[in-house]
Every structure is written in C-alpha cells, then in structure tokens.
Coordinates of C-alpha atoms and ligand atoms in Angstrom, one line a residue:
X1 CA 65.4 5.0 -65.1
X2 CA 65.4 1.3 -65.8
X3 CA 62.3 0.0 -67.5
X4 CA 60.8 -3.3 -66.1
X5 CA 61.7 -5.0 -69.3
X6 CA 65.4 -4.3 -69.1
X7 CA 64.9 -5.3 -64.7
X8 CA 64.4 -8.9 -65.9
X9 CA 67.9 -9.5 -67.9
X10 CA 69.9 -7.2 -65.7
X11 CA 72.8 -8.7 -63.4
X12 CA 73.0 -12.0 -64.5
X13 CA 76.0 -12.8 -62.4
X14 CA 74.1 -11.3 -59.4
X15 CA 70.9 -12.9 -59.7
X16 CA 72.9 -16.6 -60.2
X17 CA 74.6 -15.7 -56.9
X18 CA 71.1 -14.6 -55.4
X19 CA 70.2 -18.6 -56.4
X20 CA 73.1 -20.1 -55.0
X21 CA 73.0 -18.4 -51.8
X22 CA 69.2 -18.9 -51.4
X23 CA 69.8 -22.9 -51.9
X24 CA 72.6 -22.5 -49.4
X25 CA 70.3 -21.1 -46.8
X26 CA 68.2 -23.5 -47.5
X27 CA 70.4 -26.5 -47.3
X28 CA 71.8 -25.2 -43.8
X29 CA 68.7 -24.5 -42.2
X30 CA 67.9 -27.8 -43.1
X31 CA 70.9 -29.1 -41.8
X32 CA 70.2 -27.6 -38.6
X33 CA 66.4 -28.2 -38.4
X34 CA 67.5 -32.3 -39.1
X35 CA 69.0 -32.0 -35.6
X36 CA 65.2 -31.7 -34.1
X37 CA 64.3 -34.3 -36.0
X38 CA 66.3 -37.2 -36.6
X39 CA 69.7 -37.8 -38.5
X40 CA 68.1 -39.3 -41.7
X41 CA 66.3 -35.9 -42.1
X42 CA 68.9 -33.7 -43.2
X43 CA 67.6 -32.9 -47.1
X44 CA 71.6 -32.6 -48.4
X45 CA 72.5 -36.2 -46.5
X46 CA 69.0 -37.9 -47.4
X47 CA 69.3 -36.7 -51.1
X48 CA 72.6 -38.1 -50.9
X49 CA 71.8 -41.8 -49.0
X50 CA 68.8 -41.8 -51.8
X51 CA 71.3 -41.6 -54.6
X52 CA 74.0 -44.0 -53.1
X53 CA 71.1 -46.6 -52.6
X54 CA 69.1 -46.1 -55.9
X55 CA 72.7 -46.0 -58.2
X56 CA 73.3 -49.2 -60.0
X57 CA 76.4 -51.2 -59.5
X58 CA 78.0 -50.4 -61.9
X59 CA 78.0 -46.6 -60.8
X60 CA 79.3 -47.7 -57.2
X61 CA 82.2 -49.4 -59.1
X62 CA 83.1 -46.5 -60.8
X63 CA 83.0 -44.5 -58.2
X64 CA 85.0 -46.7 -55.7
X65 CA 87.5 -47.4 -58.6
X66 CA 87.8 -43.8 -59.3
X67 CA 87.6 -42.0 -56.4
X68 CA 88.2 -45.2 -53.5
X69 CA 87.7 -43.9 -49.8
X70 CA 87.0 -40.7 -50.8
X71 CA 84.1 -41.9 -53.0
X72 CA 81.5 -40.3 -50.6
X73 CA 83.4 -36.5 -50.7
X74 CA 82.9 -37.2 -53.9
X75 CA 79.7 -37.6 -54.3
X76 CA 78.6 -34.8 -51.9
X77 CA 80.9 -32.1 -54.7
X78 CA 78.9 -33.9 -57.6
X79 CA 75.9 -33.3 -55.5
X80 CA 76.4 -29.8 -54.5
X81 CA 77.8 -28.9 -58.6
X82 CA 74.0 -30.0 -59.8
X83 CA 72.7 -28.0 -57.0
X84 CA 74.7 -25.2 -57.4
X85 CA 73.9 -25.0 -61.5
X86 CA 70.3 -25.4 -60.5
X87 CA 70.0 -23.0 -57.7
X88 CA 71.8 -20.5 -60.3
X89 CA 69.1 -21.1 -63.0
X90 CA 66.6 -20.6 -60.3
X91 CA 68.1 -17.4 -59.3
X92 CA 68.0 -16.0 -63.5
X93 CA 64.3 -17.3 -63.5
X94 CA 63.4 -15.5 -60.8
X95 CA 61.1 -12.5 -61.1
X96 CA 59.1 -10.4 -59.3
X97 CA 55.7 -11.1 -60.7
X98 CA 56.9 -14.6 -61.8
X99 CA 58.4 -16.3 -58.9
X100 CA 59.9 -19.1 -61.5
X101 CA 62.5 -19.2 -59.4
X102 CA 61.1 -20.0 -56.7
X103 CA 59.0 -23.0 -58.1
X104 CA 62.3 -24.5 -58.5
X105 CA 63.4 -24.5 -55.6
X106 CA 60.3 -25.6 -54.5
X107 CA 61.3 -28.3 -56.9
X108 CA 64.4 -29.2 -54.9
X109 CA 62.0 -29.4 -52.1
X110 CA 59.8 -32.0 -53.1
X111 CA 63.3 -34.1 -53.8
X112 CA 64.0 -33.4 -50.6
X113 CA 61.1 -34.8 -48.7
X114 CA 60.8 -37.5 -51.2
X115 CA 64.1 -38.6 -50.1
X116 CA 64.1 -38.4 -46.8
X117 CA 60.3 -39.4 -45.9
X118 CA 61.7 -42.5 -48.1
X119 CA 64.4 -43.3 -45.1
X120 CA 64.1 -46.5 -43.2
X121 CA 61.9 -45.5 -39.7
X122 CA 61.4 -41.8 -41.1
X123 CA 58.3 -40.8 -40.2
X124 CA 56.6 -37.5 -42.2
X125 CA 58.3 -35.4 -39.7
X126 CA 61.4 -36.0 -41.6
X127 CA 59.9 -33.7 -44.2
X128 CA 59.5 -30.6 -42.3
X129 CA 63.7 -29.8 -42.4
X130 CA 62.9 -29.7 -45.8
X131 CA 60.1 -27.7 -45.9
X132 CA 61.4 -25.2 -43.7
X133 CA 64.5 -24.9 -45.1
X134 CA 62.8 -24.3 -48.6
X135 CA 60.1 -21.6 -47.3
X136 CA 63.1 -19.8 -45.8
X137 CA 65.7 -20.4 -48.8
X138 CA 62.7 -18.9 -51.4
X139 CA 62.2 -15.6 -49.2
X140 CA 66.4 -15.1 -49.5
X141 CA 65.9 -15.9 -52.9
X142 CA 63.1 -12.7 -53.3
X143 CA 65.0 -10.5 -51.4
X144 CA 68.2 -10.7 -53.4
X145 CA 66.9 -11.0 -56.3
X146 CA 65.0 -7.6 -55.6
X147 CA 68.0 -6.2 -54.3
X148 CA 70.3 -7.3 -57.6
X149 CA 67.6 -4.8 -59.8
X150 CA 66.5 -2.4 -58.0
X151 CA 68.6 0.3 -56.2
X152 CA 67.8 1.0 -53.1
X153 CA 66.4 4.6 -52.6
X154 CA 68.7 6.8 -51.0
X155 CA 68.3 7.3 -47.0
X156 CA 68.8 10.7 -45.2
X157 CA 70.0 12.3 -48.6
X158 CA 72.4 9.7 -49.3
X159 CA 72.6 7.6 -51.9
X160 CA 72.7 3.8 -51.0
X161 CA 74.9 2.3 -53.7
X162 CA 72.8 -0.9 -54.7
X163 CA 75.7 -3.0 -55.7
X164 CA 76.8 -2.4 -52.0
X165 CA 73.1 -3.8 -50.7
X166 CA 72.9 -6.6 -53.0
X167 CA 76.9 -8.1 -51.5
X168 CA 75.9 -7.5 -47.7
X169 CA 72.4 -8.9 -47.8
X170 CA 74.2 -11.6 -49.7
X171 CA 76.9 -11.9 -47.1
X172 CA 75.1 -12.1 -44.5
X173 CA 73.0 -15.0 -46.1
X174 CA 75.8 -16.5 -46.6
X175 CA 77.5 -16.2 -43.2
X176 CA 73.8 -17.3 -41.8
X177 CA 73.6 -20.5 -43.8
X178 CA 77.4 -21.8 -42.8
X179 CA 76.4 -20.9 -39.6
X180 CA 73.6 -22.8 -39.3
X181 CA 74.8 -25.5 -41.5
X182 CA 77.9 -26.0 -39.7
X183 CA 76.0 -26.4 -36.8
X184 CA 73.7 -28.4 -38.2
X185 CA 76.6 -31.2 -39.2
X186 CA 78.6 -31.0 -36.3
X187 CA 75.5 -31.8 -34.0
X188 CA 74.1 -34.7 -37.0
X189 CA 77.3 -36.1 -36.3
X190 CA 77.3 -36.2 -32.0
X191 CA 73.8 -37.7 -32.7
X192 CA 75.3 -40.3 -35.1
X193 CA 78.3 -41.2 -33.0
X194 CA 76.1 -41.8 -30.3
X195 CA 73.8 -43.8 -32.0
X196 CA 76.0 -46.1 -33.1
X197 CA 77.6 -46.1 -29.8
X198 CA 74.4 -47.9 -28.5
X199 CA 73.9 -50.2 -31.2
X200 CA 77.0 -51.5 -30.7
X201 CA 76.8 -52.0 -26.3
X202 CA 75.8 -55.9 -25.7
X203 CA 74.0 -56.4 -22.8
X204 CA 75.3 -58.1 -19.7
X205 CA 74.2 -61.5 -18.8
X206 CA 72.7 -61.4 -15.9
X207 CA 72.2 -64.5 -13.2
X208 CA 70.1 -62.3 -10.9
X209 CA 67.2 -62.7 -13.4
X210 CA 63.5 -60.5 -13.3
X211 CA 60.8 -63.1 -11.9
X212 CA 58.8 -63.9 -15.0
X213 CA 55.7 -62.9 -16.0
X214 CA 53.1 -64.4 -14.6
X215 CA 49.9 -65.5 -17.1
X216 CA 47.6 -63.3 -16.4
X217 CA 49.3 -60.3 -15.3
X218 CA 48.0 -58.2 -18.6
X219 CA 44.3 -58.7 -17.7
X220 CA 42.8 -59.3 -22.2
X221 CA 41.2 -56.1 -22.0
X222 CA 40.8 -54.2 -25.1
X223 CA 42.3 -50.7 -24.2
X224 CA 43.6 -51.6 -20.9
X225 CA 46.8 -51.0 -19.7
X226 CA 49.6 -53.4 -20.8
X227 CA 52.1 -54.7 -18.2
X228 CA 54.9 -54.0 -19.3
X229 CA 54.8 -50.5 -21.2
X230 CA 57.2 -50.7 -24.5
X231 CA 60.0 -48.2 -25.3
X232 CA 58.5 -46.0 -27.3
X233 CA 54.9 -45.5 -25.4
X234 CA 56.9 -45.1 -22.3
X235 CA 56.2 -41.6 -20.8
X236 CA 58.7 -39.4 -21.5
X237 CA 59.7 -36.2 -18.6
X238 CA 63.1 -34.2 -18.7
X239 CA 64.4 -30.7 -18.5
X240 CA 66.2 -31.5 -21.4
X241 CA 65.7 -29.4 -24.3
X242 CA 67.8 -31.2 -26.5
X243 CA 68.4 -35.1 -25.5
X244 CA 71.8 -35.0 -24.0
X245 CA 74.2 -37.4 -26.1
X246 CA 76.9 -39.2 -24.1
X247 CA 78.6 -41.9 -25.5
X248 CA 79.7 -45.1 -23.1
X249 CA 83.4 -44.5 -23.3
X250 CA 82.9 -40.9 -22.2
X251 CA 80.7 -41.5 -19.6
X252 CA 82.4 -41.4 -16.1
X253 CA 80.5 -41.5 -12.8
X254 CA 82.7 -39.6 -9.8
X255 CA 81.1 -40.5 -6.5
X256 CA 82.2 -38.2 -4.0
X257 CA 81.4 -35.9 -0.8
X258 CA 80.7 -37.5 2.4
X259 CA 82.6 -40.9 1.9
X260 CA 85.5 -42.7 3.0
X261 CA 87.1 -43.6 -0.6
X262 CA 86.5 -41.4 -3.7
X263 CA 85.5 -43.1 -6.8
X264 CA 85.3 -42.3 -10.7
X265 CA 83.7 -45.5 -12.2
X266 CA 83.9 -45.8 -15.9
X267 CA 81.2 -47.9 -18.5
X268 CA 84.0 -50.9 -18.4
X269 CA 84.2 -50.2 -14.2
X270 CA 80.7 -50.6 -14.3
X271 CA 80.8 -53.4 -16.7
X272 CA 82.6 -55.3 -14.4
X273 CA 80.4 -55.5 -11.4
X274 CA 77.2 -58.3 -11.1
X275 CA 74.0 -57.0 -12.4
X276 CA 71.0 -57.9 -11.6
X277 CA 67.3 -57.7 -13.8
X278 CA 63.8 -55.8 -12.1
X279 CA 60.6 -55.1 -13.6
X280 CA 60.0 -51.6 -11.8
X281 CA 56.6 -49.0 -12.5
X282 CA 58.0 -45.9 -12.6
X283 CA 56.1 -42.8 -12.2
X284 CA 55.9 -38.7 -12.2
X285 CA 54.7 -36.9 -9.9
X286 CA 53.5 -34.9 -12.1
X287 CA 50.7 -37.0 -12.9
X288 CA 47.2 -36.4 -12.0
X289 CA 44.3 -38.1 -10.8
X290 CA 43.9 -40.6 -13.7
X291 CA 46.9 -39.7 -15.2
X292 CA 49.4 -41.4 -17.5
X293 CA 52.6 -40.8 -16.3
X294 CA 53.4 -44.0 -15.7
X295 CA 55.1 -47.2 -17.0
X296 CA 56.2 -50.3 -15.9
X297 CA 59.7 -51.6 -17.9
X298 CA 61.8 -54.9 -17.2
X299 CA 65.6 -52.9 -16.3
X300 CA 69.1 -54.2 -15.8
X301 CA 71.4 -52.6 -13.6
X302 CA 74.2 -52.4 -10.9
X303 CA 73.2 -52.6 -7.5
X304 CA 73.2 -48.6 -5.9
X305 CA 73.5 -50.2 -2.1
X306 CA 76.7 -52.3 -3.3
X307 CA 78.5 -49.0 -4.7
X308 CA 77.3 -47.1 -1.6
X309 CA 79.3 -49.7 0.6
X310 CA 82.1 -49.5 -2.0
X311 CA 83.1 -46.0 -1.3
X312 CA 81.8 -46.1 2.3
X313 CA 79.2 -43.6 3.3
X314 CA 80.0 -41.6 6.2
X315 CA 77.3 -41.5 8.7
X316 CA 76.1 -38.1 8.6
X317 CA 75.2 -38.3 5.0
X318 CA 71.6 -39.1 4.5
X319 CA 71.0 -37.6 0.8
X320 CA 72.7 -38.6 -2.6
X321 CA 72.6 -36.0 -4.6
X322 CA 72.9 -36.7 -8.1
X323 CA 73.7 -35.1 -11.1
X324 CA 72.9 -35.8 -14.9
X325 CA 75.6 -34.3 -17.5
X326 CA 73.0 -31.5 -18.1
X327 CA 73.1 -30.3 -14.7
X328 CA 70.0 -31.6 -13.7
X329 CA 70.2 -32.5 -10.0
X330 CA 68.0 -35.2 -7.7
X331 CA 68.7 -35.7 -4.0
X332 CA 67.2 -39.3 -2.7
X333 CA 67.5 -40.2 0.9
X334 CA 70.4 -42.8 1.6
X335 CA 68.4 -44.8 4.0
X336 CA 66.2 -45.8 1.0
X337 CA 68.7 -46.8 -1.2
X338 CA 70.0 -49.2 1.6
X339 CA 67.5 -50.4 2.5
X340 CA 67.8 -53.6 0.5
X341 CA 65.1 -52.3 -2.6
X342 CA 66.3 -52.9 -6.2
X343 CA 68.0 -49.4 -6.8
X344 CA 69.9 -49.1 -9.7
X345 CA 72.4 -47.8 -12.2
X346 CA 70.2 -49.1 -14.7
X347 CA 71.9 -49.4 -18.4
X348 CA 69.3 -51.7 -20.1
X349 CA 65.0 -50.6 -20.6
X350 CA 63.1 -53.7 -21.7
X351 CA 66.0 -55.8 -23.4
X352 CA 67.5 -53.0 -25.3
X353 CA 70.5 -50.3 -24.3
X354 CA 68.5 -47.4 -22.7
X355 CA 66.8 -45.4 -25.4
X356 CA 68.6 -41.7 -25.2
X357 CA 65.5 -39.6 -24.1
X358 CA 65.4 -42.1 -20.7
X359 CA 69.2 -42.0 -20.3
X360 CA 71.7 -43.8 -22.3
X361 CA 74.2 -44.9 -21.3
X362 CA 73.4 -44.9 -17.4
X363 CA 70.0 -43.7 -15.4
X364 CA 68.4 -44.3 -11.8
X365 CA 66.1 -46.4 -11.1
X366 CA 64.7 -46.6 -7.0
X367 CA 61.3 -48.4 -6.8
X368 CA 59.1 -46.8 -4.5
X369 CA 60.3 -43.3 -5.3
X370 CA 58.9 -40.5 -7.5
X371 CA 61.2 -40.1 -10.8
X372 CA 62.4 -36.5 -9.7
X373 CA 63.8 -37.8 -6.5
X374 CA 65.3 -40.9 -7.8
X375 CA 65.8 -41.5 -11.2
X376 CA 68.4 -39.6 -13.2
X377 CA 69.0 -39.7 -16.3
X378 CA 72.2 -39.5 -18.2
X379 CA 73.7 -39.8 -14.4
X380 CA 77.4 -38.6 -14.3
X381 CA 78.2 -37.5 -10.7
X382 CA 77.2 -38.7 -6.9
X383 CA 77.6 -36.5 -4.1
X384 CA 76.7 -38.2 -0.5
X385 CA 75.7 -35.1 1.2
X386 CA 73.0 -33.8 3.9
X387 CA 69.6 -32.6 2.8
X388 CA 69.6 -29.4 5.2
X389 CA 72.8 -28.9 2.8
X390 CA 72.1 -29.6 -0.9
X391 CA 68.5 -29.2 -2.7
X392 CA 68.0 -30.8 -5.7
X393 CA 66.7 -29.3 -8.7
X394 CA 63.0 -29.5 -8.3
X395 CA 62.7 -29.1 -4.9
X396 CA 64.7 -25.7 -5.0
X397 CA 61.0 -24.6 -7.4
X398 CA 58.8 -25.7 -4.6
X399 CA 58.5 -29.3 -4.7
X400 CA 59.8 -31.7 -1.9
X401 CA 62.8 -32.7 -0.6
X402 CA 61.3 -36.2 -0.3
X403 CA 58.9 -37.8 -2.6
X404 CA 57.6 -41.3 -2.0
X405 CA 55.2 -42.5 -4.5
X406 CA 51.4 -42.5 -3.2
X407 CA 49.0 -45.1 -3.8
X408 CA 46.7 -44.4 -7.1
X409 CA 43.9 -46.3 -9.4
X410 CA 43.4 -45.7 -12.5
X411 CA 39.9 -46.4 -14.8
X412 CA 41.6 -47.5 -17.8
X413 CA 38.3 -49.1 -19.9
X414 CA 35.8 -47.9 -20.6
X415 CA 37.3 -44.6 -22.3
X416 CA 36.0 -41.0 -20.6
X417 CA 32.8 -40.4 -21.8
X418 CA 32.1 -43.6 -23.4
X419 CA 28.6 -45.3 -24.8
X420 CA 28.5 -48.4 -24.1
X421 CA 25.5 -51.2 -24.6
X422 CA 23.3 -51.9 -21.6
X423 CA 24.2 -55.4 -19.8
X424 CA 27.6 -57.0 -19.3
X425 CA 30.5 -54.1 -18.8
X426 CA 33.6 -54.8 -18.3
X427 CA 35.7 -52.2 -16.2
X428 CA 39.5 -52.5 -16.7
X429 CA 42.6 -50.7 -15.0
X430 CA 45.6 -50.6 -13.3
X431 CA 47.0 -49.5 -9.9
X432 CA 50.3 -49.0 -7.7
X433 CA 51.9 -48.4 -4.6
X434 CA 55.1 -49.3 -5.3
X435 CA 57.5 -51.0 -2.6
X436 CA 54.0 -51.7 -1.1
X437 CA 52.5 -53.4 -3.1
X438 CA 48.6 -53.2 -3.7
X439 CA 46.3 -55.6 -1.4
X440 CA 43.0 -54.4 -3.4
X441 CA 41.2 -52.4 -5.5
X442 CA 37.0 -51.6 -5.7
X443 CA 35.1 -50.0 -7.8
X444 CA 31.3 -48.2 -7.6
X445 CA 28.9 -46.9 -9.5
X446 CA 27.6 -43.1 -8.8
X447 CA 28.8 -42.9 -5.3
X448 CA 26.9 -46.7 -4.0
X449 CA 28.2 -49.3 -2.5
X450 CA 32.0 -50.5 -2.7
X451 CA 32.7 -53.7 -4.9
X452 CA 35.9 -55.9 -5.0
X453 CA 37.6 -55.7 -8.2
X454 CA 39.4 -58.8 -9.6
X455 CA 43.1 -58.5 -9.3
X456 CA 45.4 -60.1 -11.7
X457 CA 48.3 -62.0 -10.4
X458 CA 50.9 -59.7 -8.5
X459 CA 54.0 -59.5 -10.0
X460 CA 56.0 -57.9 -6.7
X461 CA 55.2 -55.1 -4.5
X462 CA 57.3 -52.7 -7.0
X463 CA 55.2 -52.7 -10.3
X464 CA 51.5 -52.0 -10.8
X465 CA 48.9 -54.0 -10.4
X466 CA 45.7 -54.7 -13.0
X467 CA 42.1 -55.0 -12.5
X468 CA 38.8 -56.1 -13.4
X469 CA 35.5 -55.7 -12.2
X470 CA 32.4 -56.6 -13.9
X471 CA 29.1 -54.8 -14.2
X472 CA 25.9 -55.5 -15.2
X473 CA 25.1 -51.8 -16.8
X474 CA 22.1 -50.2 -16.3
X475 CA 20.7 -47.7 -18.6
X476 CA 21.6 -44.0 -17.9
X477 CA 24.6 -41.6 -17.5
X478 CA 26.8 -43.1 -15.1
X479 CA 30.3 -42.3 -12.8
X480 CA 32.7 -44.7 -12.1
X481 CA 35.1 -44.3 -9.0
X482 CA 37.7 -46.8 -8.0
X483 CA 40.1 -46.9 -5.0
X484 CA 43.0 -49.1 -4.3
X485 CA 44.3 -50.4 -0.7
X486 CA 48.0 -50.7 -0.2
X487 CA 49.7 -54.0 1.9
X488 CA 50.1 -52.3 4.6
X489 CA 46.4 -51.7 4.9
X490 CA 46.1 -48.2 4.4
X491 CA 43.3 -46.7 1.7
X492 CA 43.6 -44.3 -1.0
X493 CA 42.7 -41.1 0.4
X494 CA 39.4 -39.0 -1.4
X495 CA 40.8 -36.0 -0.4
X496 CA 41.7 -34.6 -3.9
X497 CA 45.4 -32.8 -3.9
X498 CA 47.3 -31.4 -6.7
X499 CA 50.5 -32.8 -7.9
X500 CA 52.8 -30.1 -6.3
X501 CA 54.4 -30.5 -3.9
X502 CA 54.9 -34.0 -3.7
X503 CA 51.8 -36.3 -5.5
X504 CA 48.4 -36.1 -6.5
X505 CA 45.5 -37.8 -4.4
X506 CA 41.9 -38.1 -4.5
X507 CA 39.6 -41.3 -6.5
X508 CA 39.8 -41.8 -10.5
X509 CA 36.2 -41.3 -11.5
X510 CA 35.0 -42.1 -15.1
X511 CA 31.5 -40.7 -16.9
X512 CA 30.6 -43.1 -19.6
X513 CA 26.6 -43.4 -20.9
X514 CA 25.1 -46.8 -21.4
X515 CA 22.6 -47.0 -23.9
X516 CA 19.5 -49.0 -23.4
Ligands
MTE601 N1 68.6 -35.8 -16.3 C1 67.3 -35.8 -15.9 N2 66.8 -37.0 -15.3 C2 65.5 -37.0 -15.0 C3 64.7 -35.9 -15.2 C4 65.2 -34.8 -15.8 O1 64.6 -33.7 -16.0 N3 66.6 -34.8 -16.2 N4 63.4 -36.0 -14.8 C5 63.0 -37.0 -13.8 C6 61.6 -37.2 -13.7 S1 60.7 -35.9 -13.1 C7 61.0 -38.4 -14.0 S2 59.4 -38.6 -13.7 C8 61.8 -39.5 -14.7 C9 61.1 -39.9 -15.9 O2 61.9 -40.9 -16.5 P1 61.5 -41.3 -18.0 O3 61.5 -40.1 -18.9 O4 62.5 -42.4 -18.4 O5 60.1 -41.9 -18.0 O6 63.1 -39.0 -15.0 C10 63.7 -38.3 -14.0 N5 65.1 -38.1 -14.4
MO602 MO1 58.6 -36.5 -12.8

C-alpha cells in the first residue's frame, strides 16, 4: 500500500514527463486554435515575436553573430529548453489536493496572452488560443500526474500494470499535441504566405475611373447609413468554413464548356487586360425586410462581357456557371452579363487588394444581381453552360435559378424602438434597386398619408440611394413605414415575402416613442 505521503515524491521522472507533455498539448492546441483566430495568436510564435522585439540590441547581435540565419531556430530551442524545465517543475509540483502544478502553467498562460493581446491589430480574441490551450494542457497535466502514482485497479481480474497506463495516456497526449500542432503550423503558415501575398499585389491604374462622389451622397445623419460601407463593416456571407487562401500566382481561371476557344487566364493574364473602377451596392438575398445585408464598395476589375467575347460564347449557352476553389458554385444568366452592366472579375474592394473573407485574389461582381447568383468569391473556373443543365449551389437547396435584386427601403434613424423629443425628427435611410436605379422614396406615419422623402444626389442606378424626410413629432407611440419607387416606375410591393426563394418584400416599418 503506498501512503499519500510517499504518492507525492514518487516517479519523479514520470511526473516531469506528465509536465512536459501537458505543456506540449497545450502549446499545439494553441497552435491549432491560432488558425481560428489570426496568425499573431499562436502563444509559442507570440511569446517568441514578444521576445525578439522586447531583446536589447545587443542580444540581437549576439544572436545574429552567433547563430546568423538560423538565429530564429534558435531562439524557438532556447524557447522550448525554458519551457520544457518549467513544464517539468510544473509536473513535480503537481498534486492532487494542491494543483501547484497547474498554477504554473496557468502562469505560462498569462505570458501567453500577455504576449499575444500585445500584437499589433490583436484584438482580445487573440487570447483565447491561449486560454484554451492552457485549460486543456492542465487537465493532461491531472490525468498523468494521477496516473504516474496511482495504479490503476485491475479490470476483469487482471491487473493493469500502471507503468503501462501512465506511457500510453502519455503517448497518446503526445501524438495528440504533434498532431494538432503540426497542423496548427502548417495552416499559420498558408495563412502567412497568403497574407503577404496580398500585401505585396499593387493595384492597377485604371483610366476607366468610378464617377466621384458626389457632396451630398452620405446624407450627415447621425446613425445613418454611410455610402460607401468600409472593409471591415462590410457584410460578410460564405459557405466557407475556413476562409479559403489562394495566393495570386496560384490562382488560375479555366473558362470552358459551351465556347469557341478554351482559356486558363492566370493573375499576370488578367493583369494584362484594361480595368475599369465601379462603385457597386451589393446585397444578400438573405436579407430581410430592414435588413443589413448590404454594402456599397468602390471595386476594380476586368470587364466579364470582354472575356466572354474572348473565348466566344456559343449561342445556346445562356448560364455561366462558376466555381470558387471551395466548390462553391453560382450560375448567372449570360444575357445579363452582356448586357453592357459593369460585371466584373473584381480584384480590388475600396482601394485595397480584396480582403480574403470577400475573395482575394479574384471575385464577381454583377450589379443588379443577388450575391449568390453573381458574385463568387475566390472564383477559379467558368463553365458557359445551359440552366436546364447545370444548377448552382443554392438553387439545388431551394432557392432560384435566377435572382434579380428587388427594390427595398430601409429606416435607418431613428434606431427600433427609440425615444425621441417631441418636435423636429429627422428620419434617415437608404434604398436600392440596383441597375434601376431609385426614382423616390416616402415615408408615413401610422399608416396616413404618403410624404416625399428627400433624396440625396444619385450616384448611378447600381448603388443605393439615401434619404431624408423630416417630421414634426407628435407626442405618442408611433410606426414608421417607408417605400421606395424604382426608374422604371414600379413601387415597392407591401406584400410581405420571406427571403427564400429569391428576395424578401414587404415595407420597412419602425416603432420609436416621442416623448412630450
Ligand atoms: N465562394 C463563395 N462565393 C460567394 C458565396 C459563397 O458562399 N462562397 N456567397 C455568395 C453570397 S450568397 C453573397 S450575398 C456574396 C457576399 O459577398 P461578401 O461576403 O463579399 O459581402 O458572396 C457570394 N459569393
Ligand atoms: Mo447571399
């Protein structure tokens, strides 16, 4: 029998291994979880960037001098020796009613976050790799320390040799943490490449300029809708589980099917054609009634309609189908795209290289259209085919076949449910009908008479349109309705319809209270 004082300096050698390995599953499950998150989040690389950063010069010489291009090696062995004596001490401390242990690892942790919530952009998301990686590291760290002292009691008569417990619960561990931290760097790495990739595409200059801005276009509302919509507010929809990453000089575009001439364009094929420059709304159509699943963005890109006569489109093809390197597939009608609209292979969002979550290096962009039948992201293959051949992704799970977007309004001020002062109001908010263009928009108050709402200058018929209308409030709960009226004349319809299968109708109505 082994008495619990003698359980606490037993297996020295297996409780430092029950450390190491606990630290290892800690650092790969960070590793991995860093690929959710961002590439600075990884503890074992942020720990690292700290150290190279914070060392004084004199350090850096040495190690350059010492080590030269293999200085950074270097530093991850020195790194992993001081974690490897720690995460030993942590496993002799360990102990079942004193998880000492486990405080320092915990310890590591709070390194761990420190450093990477201390990268430039992170954000405190960068901790969680960390933290998870930690949480999972100290329950290894329990478990193998539990299994280095106590035997395990014998099964079915048998006696389970503890020594034999301890090495495959250890094993296993160990196998789990290269795993996953293998995985971890291999994937850190496609996301690096492919950031630096982007930072290094220049833009082409373009002749075929974006009209500009008109003053007055963003109506000076306070809340309203801006109009051009920046990168990162842009509204975000994909498939994608994990943002595909394709850098330029592997991306190919093979245009095939129902054409004359084949083509496989690559980035500097591309590169080499005339661009032009289009602010375009784009929008879901999954968005409801009063929905935000829009934005309006300034692209460049290479004519579609210019390609198309390229390759020659035989006759009976009326659909491109195209495909994004995930597999994700959209089928727009060719008639559309040659129709002389500004579709493009859009490479540029807003002055920058596409972001990667709306398609670096090349996506769609067709105005007029809904984004699932027209603007692919990560777009790496072009069929010309027949839509009573091919369906596309979404319309194969009971969407349609064609999409075109449908006219909406949108009460952007005053927020839902809003108290406002009696006396001047001022209603804000945006609306579209892309490619045709919004002739007018009107607003009431609990079901009374239509008014005219100001419109602010129209940019073109592709990008939305903001409003104004001004009220003199009365006390009382109140609804808000507006409507919008396309150029070719036709109102918004009432009749209230739910996104599937091809866009969302009915009026934008807003509750707000005004206070006497
Ligand atoms: N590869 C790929 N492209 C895609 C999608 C997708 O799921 N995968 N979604 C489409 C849909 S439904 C929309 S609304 C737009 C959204 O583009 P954004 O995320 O840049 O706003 O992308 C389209 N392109
Ligand atoms: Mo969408």
């Amino acid at each position: 029998m082994t008495g619990r004082g003698e359980v606490t300096t037993r297996r020295p050698v297996a409780r430092a291994v029950a450390g190491i390995v606990a630290a290892a599953v800690a650092l790969g499950v960070g590793e991995l979880a860093s690929v959710l998150v961002g590439p600075d989040s990884s503890p074992f690389l942020a720990v690292g960037s700290v150290t190279v950063d914070r060392s004084p010069a004199w350090a850096r010489e040495f190690a350059i001098t010492t080590f030269g291009t293999h200085d950074k090696p270097a530093l991850f062995v020195g790194m992993s020796a001081v974690i490897v004596a720690i995460a030993a001490l942590a496993g002799l401390m360990e102990r079942p009613r004193g998880p000492y242990g486990s405080a320092i690892l915990a310890l590591l942790g709070v390194v761990g976050v420190s450093a990477a919530v201390s990268r430039p952009g992170a954000t405190w998301t960068a901790a969680l790799p960390t933290v998870v990686g930690v949480a999972l590291g100290v329950v290894v760290l329990r478990l193998l320390t539990a299994a280095a002292v106590t035997p395990a009691p014998p099964a079915s008569g048998a006696s389970w040799p503890s020594r034999r417990r301890f090495l495959l619960l250890a094993g296993a561990a160990v196998a789990f943490a290269a795993g996953a931290g293998a995985l971890g760097a291999r994937a850190g790495q496609r996301l690096a490449g492919v950031l630096e990739n982007r930072r290094g595409v220049t833009l082409p200059s373009v002749a075929d300029r974006a009209a500009p801005i008109p003053a007055g276009a963003d109506v000076a509302v306070p809340g309203g809708t801006s109009f051009l919509t920046p990168d990162d507010t842009f509204y975000r929809i994909d498939t994608a589980l994990r943002v595909p990453r394709l850098r330029t000089d592997e991306w190919r575009l093979r245009i095939h099917g129902l054409v004359d001439r084949e083509l496989t364009l690559t980035w500097d094929d591309l590169r080499r054609r005339t661009p032009i420059e289009r602010a375009i709304t784009l929008t879901c159509v999954s968005n409801d009634v009063g929905g935000s699943l829009a934005g309006n963005a300034v692209w460049i890109g290479y004519r579609v309609d210019e390609l198309l006569d390229e390759v020659g489109v035989r006759p009976d093809a009326d659909m491109l189908l195209s495909t994004s390197v995930d597999g994700f597939t959209v089928g727009t009608p060719v008639a559309v795209l040659r129709d002389g609209r500004d579709a493009m292979l859009a490479v540029a969002m807003n002055g920058e290289p596409l972001p990667l979550a709306h398609g670096f290096p090349v996506r769609q962009v067709v105005p007029g259209l809904y984004g699932f039948v027209s603007a692919t992201k990560w777009v790496v293959d072009w069929e010309l085919t027949r839509f009573d051949r091919a369906q596309a992704y979404w319309t194969r799970r009971g969407w349609a076949a064609q999409a075109p977007i449908k006219t909406a309004s949108r009460i952007d001020v005053p927020a839902a449910f809003a108290s406002v002062p009696a006396g001047r109001l001022v209603v804000a908010g945006t609306a579209w009908a892309q490619h045709r263009g919004i002739a007018a928009v009107e607003v009431r108050v609990d079901e009374g008479a239509w008014h005219a709402a100001t419109l602010a200058p129209s940019y073109s018929v592709d990008t939305w349109r903001q409003w104004t209308w001004e009220w003199d409030a009365s006390a009382g709960t109140h609804a808000l309705q507006v409507r919008a009226t396309d150029l070719d004349g036709s109102v918004q319809t009432p009749e209230r319809r739910t996104p599937i299968p091809d866009g969302a109708t009915g009026w934008h109505s807003r509750t707000i209270t005004v206070e006497r």
